Structures are given as structure tokens and as C-alpha cells.
Amino acid sequence: MYLYLYLYLYLYLYLYLYLYLYLYLYLFYYYLGFLFFRKSIKRIGHDSKGL
């Protein structure tokens, strides 16, 4: 009985760890995309000013 409880606990811990890893990776890529997007917007703004 206790063995099954420990197994369930380990499974839940691994699931939470994987979820957090995916969440951090998603946020990291989202942040990178946001920085790239902001740079492109700034570049477009400068181009319009130049014209």
C-alpha cells in the first residue's frame, strides 16, 4: 500500500517538473519573440522616419 503511494507521489512530482519545464521554455521563447518583434517595430519606425 505505501509503495503505491510513493509511486503516485513520484509520478505527480515528475509531472509537475515537466509542466514547469515546458512552461519556462514557453515563456522564454515568448520573451525572445517579443524582443525580436519590438526590434522589428523599432526598425520599421526608423524606416518610416527616414522616408
C-alpha positions as YAML, in Angstrom:
chain: A
units: angstrom
residues:
- id: 1
  name: MET
  ca: [0.00, 0.00, 0.00]
- id: 2
  name: TYR
  ca: [2.69, 2.51, 0.98]
- id: 3
  name: LEU
  ca: [4.73, 1.54, -2.06]
- id: 4
  name: TYR
  ca: [1.86, 2.55, -4.37]
- id: 5
  name: LEU
  ca: [1.50, 5.86, -2.56]
- id: 6
  name: TYR
  ca: [5.19, 6.59, -3.05]
- id: 7
  name: LEU
  ca: [4.92, 5.66, -6.72]
- id: 8
  name: TYR
  ca: [1.97, 8.03, -7.17]
- id: 9
  name: LEU
  ca: [3.85, 10.80, -5.39]
- id: 10
  name: TYR
  ca: [6.88, 10.34, -7.64]
- id: 11
  name: LEU
  ca: [4.67, 10.34, -10.72]
- id: 12
  name: TYR
  ca: [2.98, 13.58, -9.64]
- id: 13
  name: LEU
  ca: [6.36, 15.17, -8.90]
- id: 14
  name: TYR
  ca: [7.70, 14.24, -12.34]
- id: 15
  name: LEU
  ca: [4.54, 15.53, -14.00]
- id: 16
  name: TYR
  ca: [4.81, 18.86, -12.17]
- id: 17
  name: LEU
  ca: [8.50, 19.13, -13.05]
- id: 18
  name: TYR
  ca: [7.80, 18.51, -16.74]
- id: 19
  name: LEU
  ca: [4.93, 21.01, -16.69]
- id: 20
  name: TYR
  ca: [7.13, 23.67, -15.13]
- id: 21
  name: LEU
  ca: [9.91, 22.96, -17.63]
- id: 22
  name: TYR
  ca: [7.52, 23.32, -20.55]
- id: 23
  name: LEU
  ca: [6.08, 26.49, -19.04]
- id: 24
  name: TYR
  ca: [9.53, 28.07, -18.58]
- id: 25
  name: LEU
  ca: [10.56, 27.10, -22.12]
- id: 26
  name: TYR
  ca: [7.32, 28.56, -23.50]
- id: 27
  name: LEU
  ca: [7.81, 31.81, -21.58]
- id: 28
  name: PHE
  ca: [11.46, 32.00, -22.68]
- id: 29
  name: TYR
  ca: [10.56, 31.60, -26.36]
- id: 30
  name: TYR
  ca: [7.68, 34.06, -25.94]
- id: 31
  name: TYR
  ca: [10.10, 36.61, -24.42]
- id: 32
  name: LEU
  ca: [12.58, 36.10, -27.26]
- id: 33
  name: GLY
  ca: [9.81, 36.56, -29.82]
- id: 34
  name: PHE
  ca: [8.65, 39.71, -28.03]
- id: 35
  name: LEU
  ca: [12.19, 41.18, -28.11]
- id: 36
  name: PHE
  ca: [12.56, 40.35, -31.82]
- id: 37
  name: PHE
  ca: [9.10, 41.81, -32.53]
- id: 38
  name: ARG
  ca: [9.95, 45.01, -30.64]
- id: 39
  name: LYS
  ca: [13.22, 45.38, -32.56]
- id: 40
  name: SER
  ca: [11.44, 44.92, -35.89]
- id: 41
  name: ILE
  ca: [8.82, 47.53, -34.87]
- id: 42
  name: LYS
  ca: [11.60, 49.98, -33.96]
- id: 43
  name: ARG
  ca: [13.30, 49.31, -37.31]
- id: 44
  name: ILE
  ca: [10.04, 49.90, -39.19]
- id: 45
  name: GLY
  ca: [9.56, 53.15, -37.25]
- id: 46
  name: HIS
  ca: [13.07, 54.33, -38.19]
- id: 47
  name: ASP
  ca: [12.48, 53.41, -41.83]
- id: 48
  name: SER
  ca: [9.27, 55.44, -41.94]
- id: 49
  name: LYS
  ca: [11.06, 58.42, -40.36]
- id: 50
  name: GLY
  ca: [13.84, 58.13, -42.92]
- id: 51
  name: LEU
  ca: [11.34, 58.17, -45.77]
...
